[in-house]
Amino acid sequence: MKQQTDHMQSNINTHFDNILSTLGNIENAAAVISRLGNLSEDVGALKKSVKVALNTLDNHFQAYLKQIHVLSELIEFQQEVIRFASPDEMVASTFRYLKSQINYDGAFIYIKSDAEEKSDDLLTSDEKSREIYESFLTGKKTLFTIRKALGKKERAFFLEKESRPELQNLPWKMFGAKSTIIIPLRIQRNLYGFGVIYSQQEDAITIEQLSSVNVILGLLSLMIFQHYYFFHLKQRFLSQARLHKVFEPVKFGDFFDRGPLHIFSLDESGVILHANNTALQNTAFGHISPIGEKFTHFLPEDQQESFDNAINNIHDGELLPFHTPLFIQNGAMHVWNIFFSQMTLQQKFTLKMVIAVDVTAQHFREQVKARNEMLDQAADFSTVISRHLNNLLAVMVPNVSLMRQQLPQDHTLQKHVSAMENTLGKTEQLTRKFLNYDLPEIETPRKSSLNKLIKQVVDHFQEKLSDHVVFKMELSDDVPAMQLYTRRLARLIKIFTQNSLEALNERENPQIQLTTRVVTVDKTGLLRPEMYPLNPGSFVEMRFTDNGNGIKPELLPHIFKPFFSTKIKNDGTAGMGLFVAYNIVKELKGEIFVTSVPGQSTTFLIYLPLVEAPAKSAGKKISAAPMQNGKAAPCILVVDDEYNIRSVLQEILEAHGFKVLTAENGKEGVEVFDQKADEIDLVILDMRMPVMGGKEAFLEIKKRKNDQKVIIISGFAKREELQEIMRNGALGYLSKPFQIEDILKQVKSTLVH
């Protein structure tokens, strides 16, 4: 019995445990179900959010497409604006475009530049409503009220959204306006008009349509101002009575009589019957009247026959061109572009009509420009060739000298080496004539008298000449003391004096006249009456005139070319005189011209800018560092892009007890200097190098050590750059090629400076 009872108790406990377990599972399931419910709510919310987002994205996309459409229409409208040929086209197209953007019932634009202007303009595409719009605008204080309301506004705005009661009180009901946009029209922020767009229904015009108006507002304002206002403003000006009063007494005959054209009427034989005042007053005819003279009388002989043939074979109604120079009595020249025609009067009398334009200034400018371009190209070419030759000599000369020094005096090769040295010396001299015209590379301008310099040069010539050549000098006292490059100017004066002397060979009563004066060129850039093209400003004129045989016209364009000469010389420089003179004048920022009458005379005219000497001032002295003691061998840095020159300099200097560092361009030279600045006593610096030139390297070295001693070497360098470097502290200069003795002398003198 007890066992049965225990068994039943055990079963009850088991069932009870099962019940508890089941209850626990039910509780857990309820929690899961609760969580699932919450998740379901989240999913629902997410679904709604996604739906809203998709709708919003679609709305944005549709708005984007609409903006693209608006932009496309605006571009088409702008392209159409370009093709407008009249105000009417502009008005029609403007309102057509506005209609495509805004659902309006009516619109008009009112233009008036300011309150003082009496006339105004009303633009509209609805001509039926024009009278109503005009009545609205002429209402009491309507325009004043709208202008005051616009104030400084630069954007269009809705009327009903404004709080100004004065606008609301205007008679908008005249044309049934209930939804209205008012548009200010401005140019450079100045109000010159306004526009009105309206609908006869409430809220028919939307904010998007207002935005469309504001997008094109700038274009609309500019377009209306240019294509309509300008045209009508011009028409109003022309229609004003005061302009008619100005034009009424003007006769077109007066214009042609005093205008810029030279007009002649000729009979059938070419005799001038009539000329307008412009032609009669032209200096091309000197002091005589051309009436009664044959027109060809004023033309060069080689032009007369061709002119006669052309004008005699012309037919009624034809217009033929003719380009010719005309000479006045003193030999000066004017150049005309001529057009001539023929007409028959009353079927009886044939009249030749000649219309000419004076193109002398243009002619001279073109001639001088063409001549200078040709000569500059020749100078550049000769400089390049000479520079290459000079570089070769710069290597050969010191090497040959080094060979001569190292050979025993009694060596059989000494005479051959000496012959090479002599030949190289002559070649070097010839090269210098091409590169520097036998002038010093460095020449400092100084205060001097040009007249005094001319007298000195002429006295030098007169000492060598017999008295049969007469020098006449008219040197103006107005020429002040100037900043002069005396060596260059002396060479220039010698060239022209010598040139005149050669032209006077076997000439009876030979004379050379030298004159100076100060001339001023106005803003036209022409020296009158000679018509020489010069920059505006003051110039000193030097004039060299001889009464020799002159120069043939066909030779004049060539006389400044290098090697152009009728003389034969054995030094290889024949024909270089005037070419050298041209280059000296160009270096001095001047200009040179020549006139010649064959069989009578030749005149060279040189114009140099007037640069007066400044007042004296205490010059800045550049102090050099004292020689550093205690060093067995001074250290020299050689900077040159030519390996052969670097190596020969190194060999020469080291052979004479110096320590030598080298660099192959300015940048490398500065880097070496940065490393060895405390050791370097002297820098030998070439001017023309790749990567970094000598001038830049010099300035960089001076930044690091202001008292550094520097010698400049160069085969060919601009004088201005050399002079600038010398002013800034370079202690010496050597021109390539140089002898061993030259470089050693320069180095030793610089080190003890």
Short mmCIF file of C-alpha atoms in Angstrom, two decimals, residues 316-669:
data_model
loop_
_atom_site.label_atom_id
_atom_site.label_comp_id
_atom_site.label_asym_id
_atom_site.label_seq_id
_atom_site.Cartn_x
_atom_site.Cartn_y
_atom_site.Cartn_z
CA ASP A 316 32.71 105.51 -117.23
CA GLY A 317 31.71 104.01 -113.90
CA GLU A 318 35.02 102.22 -113.30
CA LEU A 319 37.11 102.85 -110.16
CA LEU A 320 40.82 101.98 -110.34
CA PRO A 321 43.47 102.13 -107.57
CA PHE A 322 46.97 103.58 -107.91
CA HIS A 323 49.72 103.71 -105.26
CA THR A 324 52.42 106.31 -105.81
CA PRO A 325 54.88 108.65 -104.09
CA LEU A 326 54.82 112.40 -104.74
CA PHE A 327 57.85 114.64 -104.37
CA ILE A 328 57.69 118.19 -103.09
CA GLN A 329 60.14 120.87 -104.11
CA ASN A 330 62.80 120.24 -101.42
CA GLY A 331 63.02 116.54 -102.27
CA ALA A 332 60.89 115.18 -99.42
CA MET A 333 58.35 112.53 -100.29
CA HIS A 334 54.66 111.98 -99.63
CA VAL A 335 52.95 108.71 -100.47
CA TRP A 336 49.35 108.61 -101.66
CA ASN A 337 46.85 105.87 -102.30
CA ILE A 338 44.89 107.08 -105.33
CA PHE A 339 41.53 106.03 -106.75
CA PHE A 340 40.40 107.52 -110.03
CA SER A 341 37.31 107.27 -112.19
CA GLN A 342 35.74 108.91 -115.23
CA MET A 343 32.37 110.45 -115.93
CA THR A 344 30.83 112.12 -118.96
CA LEU A 345 28.86 115.31 -118.32
CA GLN A 346 25.89 116.15 -120.57
CA GLN A 347 27.19 113.55 -123.03
CA LYS A 348 29.78 116.06 -124.22
CA PHE A 349 32.49 116.66 -121.66
CA THR A 350 34.65 113.90 -120.14
CA LEU A 351 35.93 114.52 -116.62
CA LYS A 352 38.57 112.50 -114.74
CA MET A 353 38.04 112.30 -111.01
CA VAL A 354 41.05 111.61 -108.73
CA ILE A 355 40.52 110.87 -105.03
CA ALA A 356 43.67 110.40 -102.93
CA VAL A 357 44.49 109.52 -99.32
CA ASP A 358 47.84 110.53 -97.83
CA VAL A 359 49.41 107.35 -96.39
CA THR A 360 52.91 108.77 -95.87
CA ALA A 361 53.01 107.97 -92.16
CA GLN A 362 51.88 104.40 -92.69
CA HIS A 363 54.34 104.01 -95.57
CA PHE A 364 57.32 105.14 -93.48
CA ARG A 365 56.30 103.02 -90.49
CA GLU A 366 56.05 99.92 -92.66
CA GLN A 367 59.37 100.65 -94.35
CA VAL A 368 61.22 101.23 -91.09
CA LYS A 369 59.63 98.17 -89.50
CA ALA A 370 60.57 95.95 -92.46
CA ARG A 371 64.12 97.35 -92.54
CA ASN A 372 64.63 96.90 -88.79
CA GLU A 373 63.27 93.34 -88.85
CA MET A 374 65.65 92.42 -91.68
CA LEU A 375 68.67 94.05 -90.02
CA ASP A 376 67.85 92.59 -86.60
CA GLN A 377 67.68 89.11 -88.14
CA ALA A 378 71.05 89.68 -89.81
CA ALA A 379 72.51 90.94 -86.52
CA ASP A 380 71.15 87.93 -84.63
CA PHE A 381 72.54 85.54 -87.23
CA SER A 382 76.01 87.13 -87.24
CA THR A 383 76.00 87.17 -83.43
CA VAL A 384 75.17 83.47 -83.19
CA ILE A 385 77.88 82.51 -85.71
CA SER A 386 80.43 84.78 -84.05
CA ARG A 387 79.52 83.43 -80.62
CA HIS A 388 80.14 79.85 -81.71
CA LEU A 389 83.47 80.89 -83.26
CA ASN A 390 84.33 82.78 -80.10
CA ASN A 391 83.62 79.70 -77.95
CA LEU A 392 86.04 77.70 -80.08
CA LEU A 393 88.69 80.40 -79.73
CA ALA A 394 88.09 80.52 -75.97
CA VAL A 395 89.26 76.90 -75.82
CA MET A 396 92.03 77.10 -78.42
CA VAL A 397 93.79 80.33 -77.37
CA PRO A 398 94.71 79.41 -73.77
CA ASN A 399 95.54 75.83 -74.76
CA VAL A 400 97.96 76.99 -77.47
CA SER A 401 99.52 79.45 -75.01
CA LEU A 402 99.85 76.64 -72.49
CA MET A 403 101.60 74.48 -75.11
CA ARG A 404 104.04 77.30 -75.89
CA GLN A 405 104.88 77.78 -72.21
CA GLN A 406 105.40 74.09 -71.56
CA LEU A 407 107.63 73.53 -74.59
CA PRO A 408 111.34 74.29 -74.21
CA GLN A 409 112.32 77.59 -75.80
CA ASP A 410 114.57 75.83 -78.31
CA HIS A 411 111.99 73.21 -79.29
CA THR A 412 111.41 72.87 -83.03
CA LEU A 413 107.63 73.22 -82.54
CA GLN A 414 107.91 76.67 -80.94
CA LYS A 415 107.73 78.49 -84.30
CA HIS A 416 104.64 76.49 -85.32
CA VAL A 417 102.93 77.17 -82.01
CA SER A 418 103.81 80.87 -82.32
CA ALA A 419 102.32 80.94 -85.83
CA MET A 420 99.14 79.37 -84.45
CA GLU A 421 99.03 81.97 -81.70
CA ASN A 422 99.40 84.83 -84.19
CA THR A 423 96.64 83.42 -86.42
CA LEU A 424 94.33 82.89 -83.45
CA GLY A 425 95.04 86.45 -82.34
CA LYS A 426 93.96 87.86 -85.71
CA THR A 427 90.87 85.64 -85.68
CA GLU A 428 90.10 86.85 -82.17
CA GLN A 429 90.32 90.49 -83.27
CA LEU A 430 88.05 89.87 -86.23
CA THR A 431 85.53 88.08 -84.01
CA ARG A 432 85.52 90.99 -81.58
CA LYS A 433 84.62 93.32 -84.46
CA PHE A 434 81.52 91.25 -85.11
CA LEU A 435 80.54 90.76 -81.48
CA ASN A 436 81.30 94.13 -79.93
CA TYR A 437 82.22 96.34 -82.93
CA ASP A 438 85.64 96.99 -81.36
CA LEU A 439 83.89 98.63 -78.42
CA PRO A 440 84.38 97.91 -74.72
CA GLU A 441 81.93 95.40 -73.28
CA ILE A 442 81.52 97.54 -70.19
CA GLU A 443 81.07 101.27 -70.61
CA THR A 444 79.55 103.45 -67.94
CA PRO A 445 77.56 106.43 -69.22
CA ARG A 446 78.80 109.77 -67.97
CA LYS A 447 77.74 113.36 -68.14
CA SER A 448 79.18 114.84 -71.29
CA SER A 449 78.54 117.28 -74.14
CA LEU A 450 77.55 115.74 -77.46
CA ASN A 451 78.59 118.88 -79.34
CA LYS A 452 82.03 118.78 -77.73
CA LEU A 453 82.42 115.11 -78.64
CA ILE A 454 81.54 115.84 -82.29
CA LYS A 455 84.16 118.63 -82.42
CA GLN A 456 86.82 116.32 -81.00
CA VAL A 457 86.17 113.63 -83.62
CA VAL A 458 86.04 116.14 -86.48
CA ASP A 459 89.31 117.75 -85.32
CA HIS A 460 90.90 114.32 -85.41
CA PHE A 461 89.85 113.87 -89.03
CA GLN A 462 90.86 117.39 -90.06
CA GLU A 463 94.39 116.80 -88.79
CA LYS A 464 94.76 113.97 -91.33
CA LEU A 465 93.02 115.68 -94.27
CA SER A 466 94.00 118.42 -96.61
CA ASP A 467 92.09 121.69 -96.50
CA HIS A 468 90.10 120.90 -99.66
CA VAL A 469 87.36 119.15 -97.58
CA VAL A 470 85.26 121.77 -95.81
CA PHE A 471 83.55 120.84 -92.54
CA LYS A 472 80.57 122.96 -91.59
CA MET A 473 79.15 122.53 -88.12
CA GLU A 474 75.91 123.97 -86.79
CA LEU A 475 75.72 122.57 -83.29
CA SER A 476 72.71 123.85 -81.37
CA ASP A 477 73.20 125.35 -77.93
CA ASP A 478 69.87 123.78 -76.95
CA VAL A 479 71.50 120.34 -76.73
CA PRO A 480 72.12 119.90 -72.99
CA ALA A 481 74.77 117.88 -71.20
CA MET A 482 73.59 114.29 -71.34
CA GLN A 483 74.31 110.81 -70.05
CA LEU A 484 76.45 109.57 -72.93
CA TYR A 485 78.26 106.38 -73.85
CA THR A 486 81.16 108.39 -75.27
CA ARG A 487 83.10 105.45 -76.75
CA ARG A 488 80.10 104.21 -78.70
CA LEU A 489 79.09 107.69 -79.86
CA ALA A 490 82.63 108.50 -80.94
CA ARG A 491 82.66 105.33 -83.02
CA LEU A 492 79.30 106.31 -84.52
CA ILE A 493 80.49 109.81 -85.47
CA LYS A 494 83.67 108.35 -87.03
CA ILE A 495 81.66 105.92 -89.16
CA PHE A 496 79.42 108.60 -90.67
CA THR A 497 82.28 111.07 -91.11
CA GLN A 498 84.38 108.43 -92.84
CA ASN A 499 81.41 107.39 -94.97
CA SER A 500 80.93 111.01 -96.13
CA LEU A 501 84.63 111.40 -96.90
CA GLU A 502 84.56 108.32 -99.12
CA ALA A 503 81.48 109.67 -100.94
CA LEU A 504 83.36 112.90 -101.67
CA ASN A 505 86.21 111.20 -103.46
CA GLU A 506 87.06 113.18 -106.63
CA ARG A 507 84.21 115.60 -105.94
CA GLU A 508 84.69 119.32 -106.59
CA ASN A 509 84.17 121.62 -103.59
CA PRO A 510 83.64 118.71 -101.16
CA GLN A 511 81.67 119.63 -98.06
CA ILE A 512 80.48 117.80 -94.96
CA GLN A 513 77.86 119.44 -92.79
CA LEU A 514 77.22 118.27 -89.22
CA THR A 515 74.30 119.68 -87.26
CA THR A 516 72.62 118.95 -83.96
CA ARG A 517 69.30 120.07 -82.54
CA VAL A 518 66.61 118.98 -80.08
CA VAL A 519 63.32 117.81 -81.60
CA THR A 520 60.04 116.81 -79.99
CA VAL A 521 57.69 114.13 -81.27
CA ASP A 522 54.02 114.40 -80.32
CA LYS A 523 51.66 111.57 -79.43
CA THR A 524 51.13 110.68 -83.10
CA GLY A 525 54.64 109.20 -83.11
CA LEU A 526 55.70 111.11 -86.25
CA LEU A 527 58.41 113.72 -86.58
CA ARG A 528 57.05 116.42 -88.86
CA PRO A 529 57.50 117.48 -91.58
CA GLU A 530 59.90 114.60 -92.28
CA MET A 531 57.23 112.06 -91.19
CA TYR A 532 59.81 109.86 -89.49
CA PRO A 533 58.23 107.35 -87.07
CA LEU A 534 59.61 107.81 -83.53
CA ASN A 535 58.28 107.26 -80.04
CA PRO A 536 56.66 110.34 -78.48
CA GLY A 537 59.17 112.41 -76.52
CA SER A 538 62.31 114.52 -76.97
CA PHE A 539 65.28 113.48 -79.09
CA VAL A 540 68.67 114.84 -80.05
CA GLU A 541 69.08 114.87 -83.82
CA MET A 542 72.53 114.41 -85.38
CA ARG A 543 72.57 115.15 -89.09
CA PHE A 544 75.46 114.24 -91.41
CA THR A 545 75.17 115.70 -94.93
CA ASP A 546 77.69 115.52 -97.76
CA ASN A 547 77.52 116.85 -101.32
CA GLY A 548 78.81 113.64 -102.83
CA ASN A 549 77.36 111.59 -105.65
CA GLY A 550 74.43 110.39 -103.59
CA ILE A 551 72.97 106.89 -103.48
CA LYS A 552 70.84 105.34 -106.19
CA PRO A 553 67.24 104.73 -105.08
CA GLU A 554 67.49 100.98 -105.75
CA LEU A 555 70.49 100.76 -103.40
CA LEU A 556 69.01 102.71 -100.46
CA PRO A 557 67.13 99.72 -98.93
CA HIS A 558 70.39 97.73 -98.77
CA ILE A 559 73.01 100.14 -97.43
CA PHE A 560 72.72 99.00 -93.78
CA LYS A 561 73.06 95.31 -94.60
CA PRO A 562 76.29 93.64 -93.44
CA PHE A 563 79.01 93.36 -96.12
CA PHE A 564 77.05 95.56 -98.55
CA SER A 565 79.71 97.77 -100.11
CA THR A 566 81.07 98.95 -103.44
CA LYS A 567 84.54 99.16 -101.86
CA ILE A 568 87.05 96.31 -101.58
CA LYS A 569 89.11 95.83 -98.43
CA ASN A 570 91.42 93.04 -97.35
CA ASP A 571 90.54 92.99 -93.65
CA GLY A 572 87.24 91.15 -94.11
CA THR A 573 85.16 94.04 -92.76
CA ALA A 574 84.22 95.85 -95.96
CA GLY A 575 80.59 96.92 -95.84
CA MET A 576 80.36 96.61 -92.05
CA GLY A 577 80.47 100.33 -91.20
CA LEU A 578 76.79 101.24 -91.60
CA PHE A 579 75.71 97.87 -90.21
CA VAL A 580 77.78 98.59 -87.08
CA ALA A 581 76.33 102.13 -86.96
CA TYR A 582 72.78 100.74 -87.12
CA ASN A 583 73.46 98.37 -84.22
CA ILE A 584 75.07 101.07 -82.09
CA VAL A 585 72.07 103.35 -82.64
CA LYS A 586 69.65 100.53 -81.72
CA GLU A 587 71.68 99.80 -78.56
CA LEU A 588 71.29 103.45 -77.61
CA LYS A 589 67.48 103.11 -78.07
CA GLY A 590 67.57 105.44 -81.07
CA GLU A 591 66.61 105.38 -84.75
CA ILE A 592 68.43 106.11 -87.99
CA PHE A 593 67.17 107.37 -91.37
CA VAL A 594 68.77 108.31 -94.67
CA THR A 595 67.75 110.52 -97.59
CA SER A 596 69.68 110.91 -100.81
CA VAL A 597 69.38 112.79 -104.09
CA PRO A 598 71.48 111.00 -106.72
CA GLY A 599 74.24 113.26 -108.03
CA GLN A 600 73.67 115.87 -105.31
CA SER A 601 73.79 114.81 -101.67
CA THR A 602 73.24 112.21 -98.96
CA THR A 603 72.00 112.87 -95.43
CA PHE A 604 72.07 110.48 -92.48
CA LEU A 605 69.85 111.43 -89.55
CA ILE A 606 70.31 109.87 -86.12
CA TYR A 607 67.76 110.38 -83.35
CA LEU A 608 68.78 109.53 -79.79
CA PRO A 609 66.43 109.84 -76.78
CA LEU A 610 67.24 112.94 -74.77
CA VAL A 611 68.48 111.69 -71.38
CA GLU A 612 69.81 114.58 -69.37
CA ALA A 613 72.55 113.92 -66.83
CA PRO A 614 71.26 113.59 -63.24
CA ALA A 615 72.60 115.67 -60.39
CA LYS A 616 75.80 114.37 -58.82
CA SER A 617 75.37 112.17 -55.80
CA ALA A 618 77.74 110.35 -53.55
CA GLY A 619 78.32 106.99 -55.09
CA LYS A 620 78.11 103.85 -53.02
CA LYS A 621 81.54 102.37 -52.51
CA ILE A 622 81.82 98.63 -52.53
CA SER A 623 84.39 97.40 -50.08
CA ALA A 624 86.23 94.18 -50.72
CA ALA A 625 87.23 91.81 -47.99
CA PRO A 626 90.94 91.88 -47.14
CA MET A 627 93.15 89.05 -48.31
CA GLN A 628 92.83 86.13 -45.94
CA ASN A 629 96.22 85.33 -44.46
CA GLY A 630 97.55 82.01 -43.37
CA LYS A 631 96.47 80.08 -46.46
CA ALA A 632 99.10 78.27 -48.48
CA ALA A 633 96.95 78.33 -51.63
CA PRO A 634 93.99 80.61 -52.31
CA CYS A 635 90.89 78.70 -53.39
CA ILE A 636 89.16 79.64 -56.64
CA LEU A 637 85.73 78.41 -57.81
CA VAL A 638 85.45 78.26 -61.62
CA VAL A 639 81.85 78.15 -62.92
CA ASP A 640 81.50 77.59 -66.69
CA ASP A 641 79.30 75.29 -68.77
CA GLU A 642 82.10 74.61 -71.29
CA TYR A 643 84.15 71.62 -70.10
CA ASN A 644 87.22 72.58 -72.16
CA ILE A 645 87.26 76.09 -70.68
CA ARG A 646 86.80 74.79 -67.12
CA SER A 647 89.56 72.26 -67.54
CA VAL A 648 92.09 74.65 -69.11
CA LEU A 649 91.39 77.27 -66.41
CA GLN A 650 91.82 74.63 -63.75
CA GLU A 651 95.11 73.49 -65.27
CA ILE A 652 96.47 77.04 -65.63
CA LEU A 653 95.48 78.11 -62.11
CA GLU A 654 96.67 74.93 -60.42
CA ALA A 655 99.97 75.21 -62.29
CA HIS A 656 100.41 78.61 -60.63
CA GLY A 657 99.69 77.42 -57.11
CA PHE A 658 95.95 77.94 -56.71
CA LYS A 659 93.43 75.43 -55.39
CA VAL A 660 90.55 75.09 -57.89
CA LEU A 661 86.92 73.95 -57.54
CA THR A 662 84.68 73.69 -60.63
CA ALA A 663 80.97 73.70 -61.46
CA GLU A 664 79.25 73.34 -64.84
CA ASN A 665 76.34 75.79 -64.36
CA GLY A 666 75.15 78.52 -62.07
CA LYS A 667 72.95 76.26 -59.92
CA GLU A 668 75.78 73.81 -59.30
CA GLY A 669 78.13 76.72 -58.62
#
